[in-house]
Amino acid sequence: GRALLVLLLSATVSLLGGLIFGYELGIISGALLQLQTDFQLSCFQQEVLVSAVLIGALLASLAGGILIDRHGRRRAILVSNLVLLLGSLILTLARSFTVLVIGRMTVGFAISVSSMACCIYVSEMVAAHQRGLLVSLYEAGITVGILLSYALNYVFADVDEGWRYMFGLAIAPTAMQFLSILFLPVNPVRLSSWDSDCQKGLIPLQDTEDRAAAKREPCQGKHYSFLDLFRTRDNMRRRTLVGLGLVLFQQFTGQPNVLGYASKIFHSVGFQSNSSAILASVGLGAIKVVATLVAMALADKAGRRVLLMAGCVVMAISVTTIGLTSRMAPLAMARDCKAAAGPNASRSLTQHPLTPVLPQSAVSPVPPASGAVKSQAGPGFAATRSLTDVFASTQSKEVVPNPSLTQKRDLVGQSKKGALESTGPPLGAAPWAQHTVLNWITLLSMMAFVSAFSIGFGPMTWLVLSEIYPAGIRGRAFAFCNSFNWAANLLISLSFLDLIDAIGFSWMFLLYGLVGVMAVIFIYLFVPETKGQSLEEIDQQFSRRR
């Protein structure tokens, strides 16, 4: 009975952690519409507000690892919940732009620490054969959280100061997660002094075979310094190579940017009106949720390595197909816009998934940078990004983050009109409107890309990262890889348009396809299979291999 309770509470912590993460990423798009009128925000201020979460998350990915290793995973999640409650209260009661930015930075810091600590804690708390399912549940929570945030954006669009409710509602799942984890032990199994003394209460030994093997091992409480990540001790250098390779390939396969073109593709296939664009974006969101559920079911059966390689192959084929079809039926790439139309008037640090409202001047009509946030310091990031992007992108034509909101707020009507006029000839006259078959191939390729990412790189990267490092340095190692994830994300998002200017849209996507092939080779050569193994067995496997 106690084991079942621990299992259910671990699942709750994982799901709520992802849900909060996705919700905080998605909610800004609807809140920004009201904030820009209530606070008379300039383009630059809107950009700062959107990027505040990213800045907080980056800080957390640098400092959070030490917190997680020194004070334990459970305490790190509890602290992140308290910080998130504080951030949500600051946002709900905010009366000035500065207070809003401080609130969003606080929230960014909290969700970043939580994302890392949740994945590590849950991976250590459950048995080997359930670890894939429960850690992947975090990713599923993110996709659901983003869908939920868009629904609430719509509900509160007409409410006076509705943004206060949008920010304030994050308090409910945060409080639920805080209460759930209070009932979880630091270590569910205390069989002997070996468990508590050697492992400092961090890793439960999950079943009898594990315990027997552990008893045979001499008791060694290992301590690691940060620099050990780059040394040959216990083959740590190879583990770091695997971790960094996964997070960098996750970004460089084009994940942050492919979805930026969703709205272009939707329009070219005939989704011309706002309501049909909403349907299309919700459809892509639903595909993402379903694909993540499939990944959860298969993680412990097919294995991490198989899902990573299969996902990579499909992603490489999908982006290559988009690249080839766009050569035959070019997508119109307008780069001009009215600066006032969108929050992100300049291509700066902030373009990320959160910024569905993109200035068309500096960015293509669709938010290319949608990915800048997921790397978001946490597992969910990647997934998040992609989903947010999908939503964000479908609106970019309207320059409003949530298409449904356009119909509900007059103010937006005017900026929408301006934006549409500025993009040039009417959509019907666009050169790509004639290539119906090619456009549908492009749309199906994008759906395949979203599904493959959600089955492979999305959940599996963070699952593998939570397994391959020894307990004594797991928090710092996870945070180190995470910070590279953010940095790569940012780099891709900011260089995307310049690269398109230099080599062209179709070559850009063909390049992503090539990187996808390299990723398959990397996974085949370097990433071991970890399904069904206890964390101790994975550690021993790495320590032995050269």
Coordinates of C-alpha atoms in Angstrom, one line a residue:
G1 CA 0.0 0.0 0.0
R2 CA 2.8 2.4 0.9
A3 CA 4.6 1.7 -2.4
L4 CA 1.4 2.4 -4.4
L5 CA 1.0 5.7 -2.5
V6 CA 4.6 6.7 -3.3
L7 CA 4.0 5.8 -6.9
L8 CA 0.8 7.9 -7.2
L9 CA 2.3 10.8 -5.4
S10 CA 5.4 10.7 -7.6
A11 CA 3.2 10.7 -10.7
T12 CA 1.2 13.7 -9.3
V13 CA 4.4 15.6 -8.6
S14 CA 5.7 14.9 -12.1
L15 CA 2.5 15.8 -13.8
L16 CA 1.8 19.0 -11.8
G17 CA 5.4 20.1 -12.3
G18 CA 5.0 19.9 -16.1
L19 CA 1.6 21.4 -16.0
I20 CA 2.8 24.5 -14.1
F21 CA 5.8 24.8 -16.4
G22 CA 3.6 24.7 -19.6
Y23 CA 1.0 27.0 -18.1
E24 CA 3.5 29.7 -17.2
L25 CA 5.0 29.6 -20.7
G26 CA 1.7 29.8 -22.5
I27 CA -0.2 32.3 -20.3
I28 CA 1.8 35.3 -21.2
S29 CA 0.5 35.4 -24.8
G30 CA -3.0 36.3 -23.7
A31 CA -2.0 38.4 -20.7
L32 CA 0.2 40.5 -22.9
L33 CA -2.8 41.8 -24.9
Q34 CA -4.3 43.3 -21.8
L35 CA -1.1 44.4 -20.2
Q36 CA -0.1 46.4 -23.3
T37 CA -3.2 48.6 -23.0
D38 CA -3.4 48.6 -19.1
F39 CA 0.3 49.7 -18.7
Q40 CA 0.8 51.4 -22.1
L41 CA 3.7 49.1 -22.8
S42 CA 6.2 49.9 -25.7
C43 CA 7.5 47.2 -28.0
F44 CA 10.7 47.1 -26.0
Q45 CA 8.9 46.7 -22.7
Q46 CA 6.8 43.9 -24.0
E47 CA 9.9 42.2 -25.2
V48 CA 11.5 42.6 -21.8
L49 CA 8.4 41.2 -20.0
V50 CA 8.4 38.1 -22.2
S51 CA 12.1 37.5 -21.9
A52 CA 12.1 37.9 -18.1
V53 CA 11.1 34.3 -17.6
L54 CA 14.0 33.2 -19.8
I55 CA 16.5 35.3 -17.8
G56 CA 15.1 33.8 -14.5
A57 CA 15.4 30.3 -15.9
L58 CA 18.9 30.9 -17.1
L59 CA 20.0 32.0 -13.7
A60 CA 18.3 28.9 -12.2
S61 CA 20.1 26.6 -14.6
L62 CA 23.4 28.0 -13.3
A63 CA 22.6 28.0 -9.6
G64 CA 19.9 25.4 -9.3
G65 CA 22.2 22.4 -9.7
I66 CA 24.1 23.3 -6.5
L67 CA 20.8 23.7 -4.6
I68 CA 19.6 20.3 -5.8
D69 CA 22.8 18.4 -4.9
R70 CA 23.5 20.2 -1.6
H71 CA 20.0 20.3 -0.1
G72 CA 18.3 17.4 -1.9
R73 CA 15.8 17.1 -4.6
R74 CA 12.7 17.1 -2.4
R75 CA 13.7 20.3 -0.6
A76 CA 14.6 22.0 -4.0
I77 CA 11.1 21.3 -5.3
L78 CA 9.5 22.6 -2.0
V79 CA 11.6 25.8 -2.3
S80 CA 10.7 26.2 -6.0
N81 CA 7.0 25.9 -5.1
L82 CA 7.4 28.7 -2.5
V83 CA 9.3 30.9 -4.9
L84 CA 6.6 30.2 -7.5
L85 CA 3.8 31.1 -5.1
L86 CA 5.7 34.4 -4.3
G87 CA 6.1 35.2 -8.0
S88 CA 2.4 34.5 -8.8
L89 CA 1.4 36.8 -5.9
I90 CA 3.7 39.5 -7.1
L91 CA 2.2 39.3 -10.6
T92 CA -1.4 39.2 -9.4
L93 CA -0.9 42.3 -7.3
A94 CA 1.4 44.2 -9.6
R95 CA 0.8 47.9 -10.2
S96 CA 3.8 48.8 -12.3
F97 CA 5.9 47.4 -15.2
T98 CA 9.0 46.9 -13.0
V99 CA 7.0 44.7 -10.5
L100 CA 5.7 42.7 -13.5
V101 CA 9.2 42.0 -14.7
I102 CA 10.4 41.0 -11.2
G103 CA 7.4 38.7 -10.9
R104 CA 8.1 37.0 -14.3
M105 CA 11.8 36.6 -13.4
T106 CA 10.9 35.0 -10.1
V107 CA 8.5 32.6 -11.9
G108 CA 11.1 31.7 -14.5
F109 CA 13.7 30.9 -11.8
A110 CA 11.1 28.7 -9.9
I111 CA 9.9 26.7 -12.9
S112 CA 13.5 26.1 -14.0
V113 CA 14.6 24.7 -10.7
S114 CA 11.4 22.7 -10.4
S115 CA 11.8 21.2 -13.9
M116 CA 15.3 19.8 -13.1
A117 CA 14.5 18.7 -9.5
C118 CA 11.2 17.0 -10.5
C119 CA 12.8 14.8 -13.2
I120 CA 15.8 13.8 -10.9
Y121 CA 13.6 13.2 -7.9
V122 CA 11.0 11.1 -9.7
S123 CA 13.7 9.1 -11.5
E124 CA 15.2 8.2 -8.1
M125 CA 12.0 7.6 -6.3
V126 CA 10.4 4.9 -8.5
A127 CA 11.4 1.4 -9.6
A128 CA 13.5 0.9 -12.8
H129 CA 10.6 -0.5 -14.9
Q130 CA 8.4 2.6 -14.1
R131 CA 11.0 5.3 -14.4
G132 CA 10.4 6.0 -18.2
L133 CA 6.7 6.3 -17.7
L134 CA 6.8 8.7 -14.7
V135 CA 9.6 11.0 -15.9
S136 CA 7.9 11.3 -19.3
L137 CA 4.7 12.3 -17.5
Y138 CA 6.4 15.6 -16.8
E139 CA 6.6 16.3 -20.6
A140 CA 2.9 15.3 -20.9
G141 CA 2.1 17.8 -18.2
I142 CA 3.8 20.6 -20.1
T143 CA 1.7 20.0 -23.2
V144 CA -1.5 19.9 -21.2
G145 CA -0.4 23.1 -19.3
I146 CA 0.1 25.0 -22.5
L147 CA -3.4 23.9 -23.9
L148 CA -4.9 24.9 -20.5
S149 CA -3.2 28.4 -20.6
Y150 CA -4.7 29.1 -24.1
A151 CA -8.2 28.1 -22.9
L152 CA -7.9 30.4 -19.9
N153 CA -6.5 33.2 -22.1
Y154 CA -9.8 32.9 -24.1
V155 CA -12.0 32.8 -21.0
F156 CA -10.5 35.9 -19.4
A157 CA -10.0 37.9 -22.6
D158 CA -13.0 40.1 -21.9
V159 CA -12.7 40.4 -18.2
D160 CA -11.4 43.7 -16.8
E161 CA -7.8 43.1 -15.6
G162 CA -8.2 39.5 -16.6
W163 CA -4.4 39.1 -16.6
R164 CA -4.5 39.1 -12.8
Y165 CA -6.6 36.0 -12.8
M166 CA -4.5 34.4 -15.5
F167 CA -1.3 34.8 -13.4
G168 CA -3.0 34.1 -10.1
L169 CA -4.5 30.8 -11.1
A170 CA -1.0 29.2 -11.2
I171 CA -1.2 29.3 -7.4
A172 CA -3.7 26.3 -7.4
P173 CA -1.5 23.6 -9.0
T174 CA 1.6 25.0 -7.2
A175 CA -0.1 24.5 -3.8
M176 CA -1.2 21.0 -4.9
Q177 CA 2.3 20.0 -5.8
F178 CA 3.7 21.4 -2.5
L179 CA 1.2 19.4 -0.5
S180 CA 1.8 16.2 -2.6
I181 CA 5.5 16.3 -2.0
L182 CA 5.2 16.8 1.7
F183 CA 3.8 13.3 1.9
L184 CA 6.7 11.8 -0.1
P185 CA 9.7 10.5 1.8
V186 CA 13.2 11.6 1.1
N187 CA 14.0 7.9 0.6
P188 CA 11.2 5.3 0.5
V189 CA 13.5 2.3 1.3
R190 CA 15.6 2.3 4.4
L191 CA 16.8 -1.3 4.6
S192 CA 20.1 -0.9 6.3
S193 CA 22.7 1.7 7.2
W194 CA 24.1 1.2 3.6
D195 CA 21.1 3.0 2.1
S196 CA 21.2 6.0 4.3
D197 CA 24.9 6.4 5.0
C198 CA 26.2 5.7 1.5
Q199 CA 23.5 7.4 -0.5
K200 CA 22.7 10.3 1.9
G201 CA 19.0 9.3 1.4
L202 CA 19.0 10.2 -2.2
I203 CA 18.6 6.9 -4.1
P204 CA 16.1 4.3 -3.0
L205 CA 17.2 0.7 -3.9
Q206 CA 14.2 -0.3 -5.9
D207 CA 13.8 -4.0 -5.6
T208 CA 15.3 -7.1 -3.9
E209 CA 17.9 -7.8 -6.7
D210 CA 19.1 -4.2 -6.5
R211 CA 19.5 -4.5 -2.8
A212 CA 21.4 -7.7 -2.9
A213 CA 23.8 -6.3 -5.5
A214 CA 24.2 -3.2 -3.4
K215 CA 25.0 -5.2 -0.3
R216 CA 27.8 -7.0 -2.3
E217 CA 29.3 -3.7 -3.3
P218 CA 31.7 -2.1 -0.8
C219 CA 30.1 1.0 0.8
Q220 CA 31.5 4.0 -1.0
G221 CA 30.0 7.4 -0.5
K222 CA 31.3 9.2 -3.5
H223 CA 31.9 12.9 -3.6
Y224 CA 32.3 14.7 -6.9
S225 CA 33.5 18.2 -7.7
F226 CA 32.0 20.1 -10.7
L227 CA 35.3 19.7 -12.6
D228 CA 34.9 15.9 -12.4
L229 CA 32.4 16.2 -15.2
F230 CA 35.3 16.7 -17.6
R231 CA 37.7 14.1 -16.2
T232 CA 38.1 10.4 -16.9
R233 CA 37.1 9.4 -13.3
D234 CA 34.2 6.9 -13.5
N235 CA 34.1 7.7 -17.2
M236 CA 32.4 11.1 -16.4
R237 CA 33.7 12.7 -19.5
R238 CA 31.8 10.3 -21.7
R239 CA 28.6 10.9 -19.7
T240 CA 29.0 14.6 -20.2
L241 CA 29.5 14.0 -23.9
V242 CA 26.2 12.0 -24.0
G243 CA 24.3 14.7 -22.1
L244 CA 25.6 17.7 -24.1
G245 CA 25.2 15.8 -27.4
L246 CA 21.5 15.1 -26.6
V247 CA 20.6 18.7 -25.6
L248 CA 22.5 20.3 -28.5
F249 CA 21.1 17.9 -31.1
Q250 CA 17.7 18.5 -29.6
Q251 CA 18.0 22.2 -30.6
F252 CA 20.1 22.0 -33.8
T253 CA 17.6 19.7 -35.5
G254 CA 15.5 22.9 -35.9
Q255 CA 12.9 22.2 -33.3
P256 CA 12.6 25.9 -32.2
N257 CA 12.1 27.2 -35.7
V258 CA 10.2 24.6 -37.7
L259 CA 7.0 25.4 -35.9
G260 CA 7.5 29.1 -36.4
Y261 CA 6.2 28.5 -39.9
A262 CA 3.1 26.7 -38.9
S263 CA 0.9 29.7 -39.6
K264 CA 2.4 30.1 -43.1
I265 CA 1.7 26.4 -43.8
F266 CA -1.9 26.6 -42.4
H267 CA -2.7 29.6 -44.5
S268 CA -1.3 28.0 -47.7
V269 CA -3.4 24.9 -47.1
G270 CA -6.5 27.0 -46.8
F271 CA -6.9 27.8 -43.1
Q272 CA -7.6 31.5 -43.8
S273 CA -9.9 32.6 -40.9
N274 CA -9.1 33.1 -37.3
S275 CA -11.4 30.3 -36.1
S276 CA -9.9 27.7 -38.5
A277 CA -6.4 28.8 -37.5
I278 CA -7.4 28.1 -33.8
L279 CA -8.7 24.7 -34.8
A280 CA -5.5 24.0 -36.6
S281 CA -3.3 25.0 -33.7
V282 CA -5.4 23.1 -31.2
G283 CA -5.2 20.1 -33.6
L284 CA -1.4 20.3 -33.6
G285 CA -1.4 20.7 -29.8
A286 CA -3.6 17.6 -29.5
I287 CA -1.2 15.7 -31.8
K288 CA 1.6 16.7 -29.5
V289 CA -0.3 15.5 -26.4
V290 CA -1.1 12.1 -28.1
A291 CA 2.5 11.6 -29.2
T292 CA 3.8 12.3 -25.7
L293 CA 1.4 9.7 -24.3
V294 CA 2.7 7.2 -26.8
A295 CA 6.3 8.0 -25.7
M296 CA 5.2 7.5 -22.1
A297 CA 3.8 4.1 -22.9
L298 CA 6.8 3.0 -24.9
A299 CA 9.7 4.4 -22.8
D300 CA 10.0 1.3 -20.6
K301 CA 9.1 -1.2 -23.3
A302 CA 10.9 -0.1 -26.5
G303 CA 13.6 1.8 -24.6
R304 CA 15.1 5.3 -24.7
R305 CA 17.6 4.6 -27.4
V306 CA 15.1 3.1 -29.9
L307 CA 12.7 6.0 -29.4
L308 CA 15.4 8.6 -29.8
M309 CA 16.7 7.1 -33.0
A310 CA 13.2 6.5 -34.5
G311 CA 12.2 10.1 -33.6
C312 CA 15.4 11.5 -35.2
V313 CA 14.9 9.5 -38.4
V314 CA 11.3 10.8 -38.8
M315 CA 12.3 14.4 -37.9
A316 CA 15.2 14.3 -40.5
I317 CA 12.8 13.0 -43.2
S318 CA 10.1 15.6 -42.3
V319 CA 12.4 18.7 -42.3
T320 CA 14.1 17.5 -45.5
T321 CA 10.6 17.1 -47.1
I322 CA 9.6 20.6 -46.0
G323 CA 12.9 21.9 -47.5
L324 CA 12.3 20.2 -50.8
T325 CA 8.6 21.2 -51.1
S326 CA 9.5 24.8 -50.3
R327 CA 12.0 24.8 -53.1
M328 CA 9.2 23.9 -55.5
A329 CA 6.5 26.0 -53.9
P330 CA 8.2 28.8 -52.1
L331 CA 6.6 30.2 -48.9
A332 CA 6.3 34.0 -48.9
M333 CA 8.7 35.4 -46.4
A334 CA 7.6 38.9 -45.4
R335 CA 9.9 40.6 -43.0
D336 CA 8.2 44.0 -42.7
C337 CA 5.7 45.0 -40.0
K338 CA 4.5 47.9 -38.0
A339 CA 6.7 48.1 -35.0
A340 CA 3.8 48.8 -32.8
A341 CA 1.9 45.7 -33.9
G342 CA 3.8 43.2 -31.8
P343 CA 5.7 43.0 -28.6
N344 CA 8.9 41.8 -30.0
A345 CA 9.9 44.7 -32.1
S346 CA 13.5 43.7 -32.3
R347 CA 15.3 40.5 -32.6
S348 CA 16.7 40.3 -29.2
L349 CA 17.3 37.9 -26.5
T350 CA 13.7 37.4 -26.0
Q351 CA 12.3 35.7 -28.8
H352 CA 11.0 32.5 -27.4
P353 CA 8.1 30.3 -27.5
L354 CA 6.4 32.6 -25.2
T355 CA 6.4 35.4 -27.6
P356 CA 3.7 34.5 -29.8
V357 CA 3.2 38.1 -30.4
L358 CA 6.0 38.8 -32.7
P359 CA 6.8 42.0 -34.4
Q360 CA 6.8 41.3 -38.0
S361 CA 9.5 43.7 -38.6
A362 CA 12.4 41.9 -37.1
V363 CA 11.1 38.5 -37.3
S364 CA 9.3 36.7 -40.0
P365 CA 5.6 36.8 -39.7
V366 CA 5.8 33.8 -37.6
P367 CA 7.8 33.6 -34.4
P368 CA 10.9 31.7 -35.4
A369 CA 12.3 31.8 -32.0
S370 CA 9.6 29.9 -30.5
G371 CA 12.1 27.6 -29.1
A372 CA 14.1 29.9 -27.0
V373 CA 12.4 29.1 -23.9
K374 CA 12.2 25.3 -23.5
S375 CA 15.4 24.6 -23.4
Q376 CA 13.8 26.1 -20.9
A377 CA 15.9 24.9 -18.3
G378 CA 14.1 21.8 -18.0
P379 CA 12.9 18.8 -19.6
G380 CA 9.8 20.1 -20.5
F381 CA 11.3 22.9 -22.3
A382 CA 11.8 21.4 -25.5
A383 CA 8.4 20.1 -25.6
T384 CA 7.0 23.2 -24.5
R385 CA 8.6 25.2 -27.0
S386 CA 7.3 23.2 -29.7
L387 CA 3.8 23.4 -28.6
T388 CA 3.9 27.0 -27.7
D389 CA 5.3 27.7 -31.0
V390 CA 2.5 25.9 -32.7
F391 CA 0.0 28.1 -31.0
A392 CA 2.1 31.2 -31.3
S393 CA 2.7 30.7 -34.9
T394 CA -0.9 30.2 -36.0
Q395 CA -1.5 33.7 -34.8
S396 CA 1.3 35.5 -36.2
K397 CA -0.7 36.8 -39.1
E398 CA -2.9 38.5 -36.6
V399 CA 0.0 39.6 -34.5
V400 CA -2.0 38.6 -31.5
P401 CA -0.9 35.7 -29.5
N402 CA -4.1 33.9 -29.4
P403 CA -6.2 34.0 -32.5
S404 CA -9.4 33.5 -30.6
L405 CA -8.7 36.7 -28.7
T406 CA -8.7 38.8 -31.8
Q407 CA -12.4 38.4 -32.1
K408 CA -12.9 39.4 -28.5
R409 CA -10.9 42.6 -28.2
D410 CA -11.5 45.5 -30.5
L411 CA -8.1 47.0 -29.8
V412 CA -6.5 44.1 -31.4
G413 CA -8.7 44.4 -34.4
Q414 CA -6.9 47.6 -35.4
S415 CA -3.3 46.2 -35.0
K416 CA -4.4 43.1 -36.8
K417 CA -5.6 45.1 -39.8
G418 CA -2.3 47.0 -39.9
A419 CA -0.3 43.8 -39.8
L420 CA -2.3 42.2 -42.5
E421 CA -2.0 45.2 -44.7
S422 CA 1.7 45.3 -44.2
T423 CA 2.4 41.8 -45.2
G424 CA 1.8 42.7 -48.8
P425 CA -0.4 41.0 -51.4
P426 CA -3.5 39.2 -50.2
L427 CA -3.1 35.6 -49.2
G428 CA -5.0 34.3 -52.1
A429 CA -2.6 35.9 -54.5
A430 CA 0.4 34.3 -52.8
P431 CA 2.6 32.3 -55.2
W432 CA 2.3 29.2 -53.0
A433 CA -1.5 29.2 -53.0
Q434 CA -1.5 27.3 -56.3
H435 CA 0.5 24.3 -55.1
T436 CA -2.2 22.5 -53.1
V437 CA -0.7 19.0 -53.1
L438 CA 2.7 20.3 -52.1
N439 CA 1.2 22.4 -49.4
W440 CA -0.6 19.4 -47.9
I441 CA 2.7 17.4 -48.0
T442 CA 4.3 20.2 -46.1
L443 CA 1.5 20.3 -43.5
L444 CA 1.7 16.5 -43.0
S445 CA 5.5 16.7 -42.7
M446 CA 5.1 19.3 -40.0
M447 CA 2.7 17.1 -38.1
A448 CA 5.1 14.2 -38.5
F449 CA 7.9 16.4 -37.1
V450 CA 5.9 17.5 -34.1
S451 CA 4.9 13.8 -33.4
A452 CA 8.5 12.5 -33.8
F453 CA 9.9 15.3 -31.5
S454 CA 7.3 14.5 -28.8
I455 CA 8.1 10.8 -29.0
G456 CA 11.9 11.1 -29.2
F457 CA 13.9 14.1 -28.2
G458 CA 11.1 15.8 -26.2
P459 CA 10.8 13.4 -23.3
M460 CA 13.7 11.0 -23.8
T461 CA 16.5 13.6 -23.5
W462 CA 15.5 14.6 -20.0
L463 CA 14.8 11.0 -19.0
V464 CA 18.4 9.9 -20.0
L465 CA 19.9 13.0 -18.4
S466 CA 18.2 12.1 -15.1
E467 CA 19.7 8.5 -15.3
I468 CA 23.3 8.6 -16.5
Y469 CA 25.0 10.7 -13.7
P470 CA 26.0 9.4 -10.3
A471 CA 23.8 10.7 -7.4
G472 CA 26.5 12.9 -5.9
I473 CA 26.7 15.2 -8.9
R474 CA 23.4 14.5 -10.7
G475 CA 21.9 17.9 -9.9
R476 CA 24.9 20.0 -11.1
A477 CA 25.4 17.8 -14.2
F478 CA 21.7 18.1 -15.2
A479 CA 21.8 21.9 -14.7
F480 CA 25.1 22.2 -16.7
C481 CA 23.5 20.4 -19.7
N482 CA 20.4 22.5 -19.2
S483 CA 22.2 25.8 -19.5
F484 CA 23.7 24.6 -22.9
N485 CA 20.1 23.8 -23.9
W486 CA 19.0 27.4 -23.2
A487 CA 22.1 28.8 -24.9
A488 CA 21.7 26.7 -28.1
N489 CA 18.1 27.6 -28.1
L490 CA 18.8 31.3 -28.0
L491 CA 21.5 31.1 -30.6
I492 CA 19.3 29.3 -33.1
S493 CA 16.4 31.6 -32.5
L494 CA 18.5 34.7 -33.0
S495 CA 20.5 33.6 -36.0
F496 CA 17.6 32.0 -37.8
L497 CA 16.5 34.9 -40.0
D498 CA 20.0 35.9 -40.9
L499 CA 20.7 32.4 -42.0
I500 CA 17.6 32.4 -44.1
D501 CA 18.7 35.6 -45.7
A502 CA 22.1 34.1 -46.4
I503 CA 21.3 30.6 -47.7
G504 CA 17.5 30.6 -48.2
F505 CA 14.5 28.9 -46.5
S506 CA 14.7 25.6 -48.2
W507 CA 18.5 25.1 -47.7
M508 CA 18.0 26.0 -44.1
F509 CA 15.5 23.1 -43.7
L510 CA 17.7 20.7 -45.7
L511 CA 20.5 21.6 -43.3
Y512 CA 18.3 20.7 -40.3
G513 CA 17.7 17.3 -42.1
L514 CA 21.5 16.8 -42.3
V515 CA 21.9 17.5 -38.6
G516 CA 19.1 15.0 -37.9
V517 CA 21.1 12.3 -39.7
M518 CA 24.2 13.2 -37.6
A519 CA 22.1 13.0 -34.5
V520 CA 21.0 9.4 -35.4
I521 CA 24.7 8.4 -35.8
F522 CA 25.6 10.1 -32.5
I523 CA 22.8 8.3 -30.6
Y524 CA 23.8 5.0 -32.2
L525 CA 27.5 5.3 -31.3
F526 CA 27.3 7.0 -27.8
V527 CA 23.9 6.7 -26.1
P528 CA 23.5 3.4 -24.1
E529 CA 20.2 1.8 -23.5
T530 CA 19.1 2.4 -19.9
K531 CA 15.5 0.8 -19.8
G532 CA 14.8 -1.6 -17.0
Q533 CA 18.1 -0.9 -15.2
S534 CA 18.4 0.5 -11.7
L535 CA 20.3 3.8 -11.4
E536 CA 23.2 1.9 -9.7
E537 CA 23.4 -0.5 -12.6
I538 CA 23.5 2.3 -15.1
D539 CA 26.2 4.0 -13.1
Q540 CA 28.3 0.8 -13.0
Q541 CA 27.8 0.2 -16.8
F542 CA 29.2 3.7 -17.5
S543 CA 32.0 3.3 -15.0
R544 CA 33.2 0.1 -16.7
R545 CA 32.9 1.2 -20.3
R546 CA 35.6 3.1 -22.1

